[in-house]
C-alpha positions in Angstrom: 14.6 -2.5 -5.6 11.1 -3.0 -5.8 8.7 -0.6 -4.2 5.3 -2.2 -3.8 5.8 -3.7 -0.4 5.7 0.4 0.3 2.2 0.1 -1.7 -0.2 0.1 1.2 2.4 2.0 3.9 1.7 4.7 2.8 -2.1 6.2 3.5 -3.8 8.7 2.9 -3.4 11.7 5.1 -4.6 14.7 4.0 -7.1 13.2 1.7 -10.1 14.4 4.2 -8.4 18.3 4.2 -7.6 17.5 1.7 -11.8 16.3 -0.5 -13.3 19.0 1.9 -11.0 22.0 0.6 -12.6 20.7 -3.8 -15.8 20.5 -1.9 -16.7 17.8 -5.0 -17.7 19.6 -8.8 -16.2 18.4 -11.3 -12.2 19.4 -10.9 -10.2 21.4 -12.3 -10.3 22.7 -15.6 -6.4 23.3 -16.5 -6.0 19.8 -19.0 -4.7 20.0 -22.0 -6.9 23.2 -23.8 -8.6 22.8 -26.4 -8.3 23.2 -30.3 -11.5 24.7 -30.4 -13.0 21.6 -30.6 -14.1 21.0 -27.4 -11.8 18.4 -26.9 -8.2 18.9 -24.6 -4.7 18.0 -26.5 -2.8 16.6 -23.4 -3.6 15.2 -20.4 -1.2 13.6 -17.4 -1.0 11.1 -15.4 0.7 10.8 -12.2 1.8 7.2 -11.6 3.0 5.2 -7.9 6.8 4.0 -8.3 6.6 0.1 -8.0 10.1 0.1 -9.5 12.5 0.5 -11.3 10.6 -0.4 -14.3 7.8 2.3 -14.1 9.3 4.7 -15.4 10.3 3.5 -18.5 6.7 1.8 -18.8 5.1 4.7 -18.9 7.5 6.3 -20.9 7.3 4.1 -23.8 3.4 4.0 -22.6 3.2 7.9 -22.7 4.9 7.2 -26.4 2.7 5.5 -28.2 -0.8 6.5 -26.5 0.5 10.4 -27.8 0.7 8.1 -31.8 -2.4 6.7 -31.5 -4.2 9.8 -30.2 -2.4 12.6 -31.4 -3.2 13.6 -28.2 -0.4 14.6 -25.9 0.5 12.3 -22.1 1.7 13.3 -19.2 3.8 11.4 -17.6 5.1 12.3 -13.2 6.6 9.5 -11.5 6.1 9.7 -7.8 7.5 7.4 -5.0 4.6 5.8 -3.2 7.1 7.9 -0.3 5.1 10.7 -1.5 2.7 10.2 -3.9 -0.5 10.5 -1.2 1.3 13.9 0.1 1.7 14.8 -3.5 -0.8 14.0 -5.1 -4.0 15.3 -2.2 -1.9 18.7 -2.7 -3.0 18.8 -6.9 -6.0 18.2 -4.6 -6.8 21.3 -2.5 -5.2 23.3 -5.1 -7.6 22.6 -7.8 -5.4 20.5 -10.4 -5.5 17.1 -9.6 -4.6 15.1 -12.3 -6.0 13.7 -15.8 -5.3 10.2 -13.8 -4.7 8.8 -10.8 -2.6 5.8 -9.9 -3.0 5.5 -6.7 -4.5 3.2 -3.7 -7.6 4.7 -2.5 -10.1 6.0 -4.5 -14.3 5.6 -3.2 -13.5 9.3 -0.9 -12.5 10.9 -4.5 -16.0 8.7 -5.8 -18.1 9.8 -3.4 -17.1 13.0 -3.3 -18.1 13.7 -7.5 -15.1 14.0 -8.9 -14.4 11.1 -11.0 -15.3 8.8 -13.9 -17.3 6.5 -13.6 -16.6 3.1 -15.9 -19.8 3.1 -17.3 -18.3 7.2 -18.8 -14.9 6.3 -19.8 -13.9 2.5 -20.0 -15.4 0.2 -23.1 -18.1 -2.5 -22.0 -15.2 -4.8 -23.9 -12.1 -3.3 -20.9 -15.8 -4.4 -17.7 -16.3 -7.0 -18.9 -12.1 -8.7 -18.6 -11.8 -7.5 -14.9 -11.5 -10.1 -12.4 -15.3 -9.9 -10.6 -13.4 -9.2 -7.3 -11.6 -6.4 -8.5 -14.8 -5.1 -9.6 -16.6 -4.5 -6.4 -13.0 -3.4 -4.3 -13.4 -0.9 -6.8 -17.5 -0.2 -6.5 -18.1 2.4 -4.5 -21.9 3.7 -4.8 -23.4 0.5 -7.4 -20.8 2.5 -10.4 -17.5 1.4 -10.8 -14.6 4.5 -10.4 -11.7 2.1 -9.1 -9.9 0.9 -12.9 -7.4 -2.4 -10.9 -4.3 -1.7 -12.4 -1.9 -4.8 -10.6 -2.9 -7.2 -7.4 -1.4 -8.8 -5.2 -2.0 -12.8 -3.2 -0.6 -13.2 -0.2 0.3 -16.6 0.8 2.0 -18.5 3.8 6.6 -18.7 2.4 9.0 -20.9 4.7 12.3 -22.0 4.8 13.0 -25.2 3.8 16.3 -25.0 5.7 14.5 -24.5 9.3 11.9 -26.9 8.3 14.3 -29.3 8.1 16.6 -28.6 11.4 14.1 -28.7 13.2 12.6 -32.2 12.3 8.8 -30.2 10.4 8.0 -32.9 6.5 6.0 -30.0 5.0 4.0 -26.7 5.6 1.5 -26.0 8.4 -2.0 -25.8 6.7 -3.8 -25.7 10.7 -3.2 -22.5 13.2 -2.5 -25.2 15.6 0.3 -27.0 12.9 1.6 -24.2 12.2 2.3 -22.3 16.8 3.5 -25.5 17.5 6.2 -26.0 13.9 7.1 -21.8 14.8 8.2 -23.7 18.4 10.4 -26.9 17.0 12.1 -24.4 14.3 12.2 -21.5 18.0 13.8 -23.9 19.1 16.5 -25.3 17.9 18.7 -23.2 19.0 20.2 -21.3 16.3 18.5 -17.5 16.8 15.5 -18.1 14.4 12.4 -16.7 14.4 9.6 -19.2 13.9 7.2 -16.8 12.4 7.8 -13.6 11.0 5.1 -10.7 12.1 4.6 -8.1 11.1 1.8 -6.0 12.9 4.3 -3.2 12.5 2.5 1.0 11.4 3.2 -0.4 7.1 1.6 -3.4 6.5 -0.9 -4.2 9.7 -3.9 -4.4 8.4 -2.6 -7.4 5.6 -1.0 -9.0 8.2 -4.0 -9.1 10.8 -6.5 -9.4 7.3 -5.3 -12.4 6.5 -5.3 -14.2 9.2 -8.8 -13.1 9.8 -9.7 -14.4 6.2 -9.0 -17.6 7.6 -10.9 -17.8 11.1 -13.8 -16.6 9.3 -13.5 -12.8 10.5 -13.7 -10.2 8.2 -13.9 -6.3 8.3 -17.4 -6.1 7.0 -20.1 -8.7 7.6 -24.1 -7.9 5.4 -22.9 -4.3 5.4 -22.2 -3.7 8.3 -18.5 -3.2 10.3 -17.4 -6.0 12.3 -13.9 -5.7 14.0 -14.5 -6.3 16.7 -16.3 -10.0 15.8 -15.9 -12.9 17.7 -13.5 -14.7 15.0 -11.1 -11.2 14.8 -10.6 -11.3 18.4 -9.9 -14.7 19.0 -7.3 -13.9 15.8 -6.0 -11.6 17.7 -5.7 -12.9 20.2 -3.9 -15.7 18.5 -1.7 -13.7 17.2 -0.6 -12.0 20.5 -0.3 -15.6 21.6 2.7 -15.9 18.8 4.8 -13.2 20.5 4.3 -14.0 23.7 5.2 -17.4 23.8 8.0 -16.4 22.3 8.0 -18.5 18.6 8.1 -14.6 16.7 10.9 -11.9 16.2 11.3 -9.3 19.0 8.6 -6.1 18.8 5.7 -7.7 16.4 3.5 -5.3 17.3 6.4 -2.2 16.0 8.0 -4.1 13.3 7.0 -3.5 9.9 7.3 -5.8 6.5 9.7 -4.9 3.8 12.4 -4.2 6.8 11.6 -6.3 9.3 9.5 -9.6 8.9 10.6 -9.4 5.0 14.0 -8.8 6.2 15.0 -11.2 8.5 12.9 -14.3 6.8 16.2 -13.2 4.0 18.4 -13.2 5.9 16.8 -16.7 7.5 16.5 -16.3 10.5 12.5 -16.2 10.4 11.2 -20.0 9.0 8.1 -18.4 8.0 6.5 -15.6 7.0 3.4 -14.0 4.6 4.9 -13.5 1.3 3.9 -13.1 -2.1 5.1 -12.0 -4.9 8.1 -9.6 -4.9 8.9 -11.0 -1.9 9.8 -14.3 -4.7 11.7 -12.6 -7.0 14.5 -10.7 -4.1 14.8 -14.1 -2.5 15.3 -15.7 -5.9 17.8 -12.5 -7.2 19.1 -13.2 -3.7 19.5 -16.8 -3.8 21.4 -17.1 0.4 17.4 -18.1 1.3 15.8 -22.3 0.1 12.4 -21.3 -0.4 8.8 -22.8 -0.6 5.4 -21.0 -1.4 1.9 -23.0 0.2 -1.6 -21.2 0.9 -1.9 -20.2 4.6 -3.0 -22.4 7.6 -6.8 -21.7 8.5 -7.7 -22.2 12.4 -10.3 -25.2 12.1 -8.1 -26.8 8.6 -11.4 -24.9 6.4 -10.5 -24.4 2.4 -7.1 -21.9 2.5 -8.4 -18.4 1.9 -5.9 -15.3 0.1 -6.0 -11.8 1.5 -5.6 -10.0 -2.3 -4.5 -6.5 -2.8 -5.3 -4.0 -5.8 -3.8 -0.5 -6.8 -6.5 1.8 -8.8 -6.2 4.0 -12.2 -9.1 6.2 -11.3 -10.1 9.5 -13.9 -10.7 13.1 -12.9 -14.0 14.5 -14.5 -12.4 17.7 -16.6 -13.7 20.5 -19.4 -12.7 18.5 -22.0 -10.7 15.3 -21.3 -13.2 12.6 -21.2 -12.9 11.0 -24.5 -8.7 11.2 -23.7 -9.6 9.4 -20.5 -11.6 6.1 -22.3 -8.2 6.0 -24.8 -6.0 5.7 -22.0 -8.0 3.0 -21.0 -8.6 1.8 -23.8 -4.8 1.3 -24.9 -3.9 0.0 -20.6 -6.1 -2.8 -20.9 -4.7 -4.1 -23.7 -3.2 -7.1 -23.7 0.4 -6.4 -25.1 0.3 -3.1 -22.2 -1.5 -3.9 -18.7 0.3 -7.6 -19.5 3.6 -6.4 -19.7 2.7 -3.9 -17.2 2.2 -7.0 -14.3 5.2 -8.5 -16.0 7.4 -6.0 -15.6 7.2 -4.6 -11.8 6.3 -8.8 -11.0 2.2 -8.8 -9.6 -0.9 -10.5 -10.8 -3.2 -9.5 -13.1 -6.6 -8.0 -13.4 -7.5 -9.5 -16.6 -9.5 -12.9 -17.1 -7.3 -12.9 -19.8 -4.3 -11.7 -18.3 -4.5 -15.0 -15.8 -4.8 -17.3 -18.8 -1.4 -15.2 -20.3 0.0 -16.1 -16.9 -1.3 -19.7 -16.3 2.2 -21.1 -17.6 4.5 -19.6 -15.3 5.0 -22.3 -12.3 6.5 -19.5 -10.0 3.4 -17.9 -10.0 0.6 -21.0 -9.2 0.5 -21.2 -6.3 -1.0 -17.4 -6.3 -2.9 -17.2 -9.6 -5.1 -19.9 -8.2 -5.8 -18.4 -5.3 -6.2 -15.0 -7.6 -9.8 -15.5 -8.4 -11.5 -16.0 -4.9 -9.3 -13.8 -2.8 -10.4 -11.5 -0.3 -9.4 -8.0 0.1 -9.9 -5.0 2.4 -13.6 -2.7 1.8 -11.7 -0.1 -0.2 -15.5 0.3 -2.0 -16.3 2.6 1.9 -14.7 5.6 2.5 -14.0 5.4 5.8 -11.7 2.6 5.4 -10.1 5.4 4.1 -9.2 6.4 7.3 -10.1 2.7 9.4 -6.8 1.8 7.8 -4.6 4.5 9.5 -6.4 4.1 12.3 -5.6 0.6 12.6 -1.8 0.6 11.1 -1.6 3.0 13.7 -2.9 1.2 17.0 -3.0 -3.1 15.9 0.1 -3.5 17.0 -0.1 -2.6 20.8 -2.5 -5.4 20.5 0.0 -8.2 20.9 2.2 -6.2 23.2 2.4 -8.1 27.0 -0.5 -5.8 28.8 -2.3 -6.1 24.7 -5.7 -6.7 25.2 -7.5 -7.3 21.6 -10.9 -7.2 22.1 -9.7 -3.7 23.1 -8.3 -2.4 19.9 -10.9 -4.1 18.0 -13.7 -2.9 20.3 -11.9 1.1 19.7 -11.9 0.4 15.9 -15.6 -0.8 15.4 -15.8 2.4 17.7 -13.9 4.3 15.4 -15.9 2.8 12.2 -19.4 3.3 13.3 -18.6 6.5 13.8 -17.0 7.4 10.1 -14.3 9.2 11.6 
């Protein structure tokens, strides 16, 4: 089972506590001891487990790294259920890994714990990274979050349910979307028109892709705009889908992986927002005939896609800079980074990767939008806590007594206060 579905579920619980305990500085100094020349003889990678392929990739990578550099690479692969807590504990105890694979980095960068790209990334590697991922990995003008892979979202639809409901093509506007969802619901076979996951697993992603397709964003001109008029309109639209009865029951408490995705894979939903790993699961199960289309926008404007990337961040330790740079030099070689991405079923983060995968027809709908995807403001340390608040609170807005504007007003206040 691909575990990437949980990649953005787990928050950064304990992050603030961790950093407070760490207090900045250069991190721990227990990287493998040097041989008297000021350089380490081993470094440690703590990597997130995306799938059953993850451990094997990193073990092979470590063997190649050791052959090339003579430096040992210790690999620890941790499930997405545990990596936030485990990595936080390591850092709190003054024993961070040299390289950490996680979905949040800005708070660590703010506290001066990380190397910037200027220190450990070659110019050729940096110039190959897609610009939007460089932006998302940049804090205070410097790149700290080196992207390891990406995903982009699109609208998945059940072809059999569309045909049964008399729908000829996927919707391109919100009005068409709502009408199609109702047609599917009205077929009377018990299927939901749309599987809407606003439960805590990844509510920020579900809300993001809809807000982006209504001209909204989390921040505008550098300031938080969570309760902007377009965002309120977006959340009211998602609530109306629920109160009109065209979604599954309790969308505000439905998670993505075991809720919306599971319903769609079982043929119980006409539409869902998905990504390439979901397509791989559907292809393997062969139970649903599905299509993939760009997201509908409110007014029919050019559709936007929501993008996600995770990061490989490097912690400063005495004598480990050269070994860390060698790690990045090897990881971003095309045969390494593209193999990792292909194994995990995700999308590239480099221009050379986009070129390599451009011939894959199954990835075309995602790759066409990858360079223009919009991302959440991971470059703002406050996002680490706001994301958790969104995951916990926004689902209540689509309940029968929910108040979308009040929920967004509260999140705006939290963001502006930095708490």
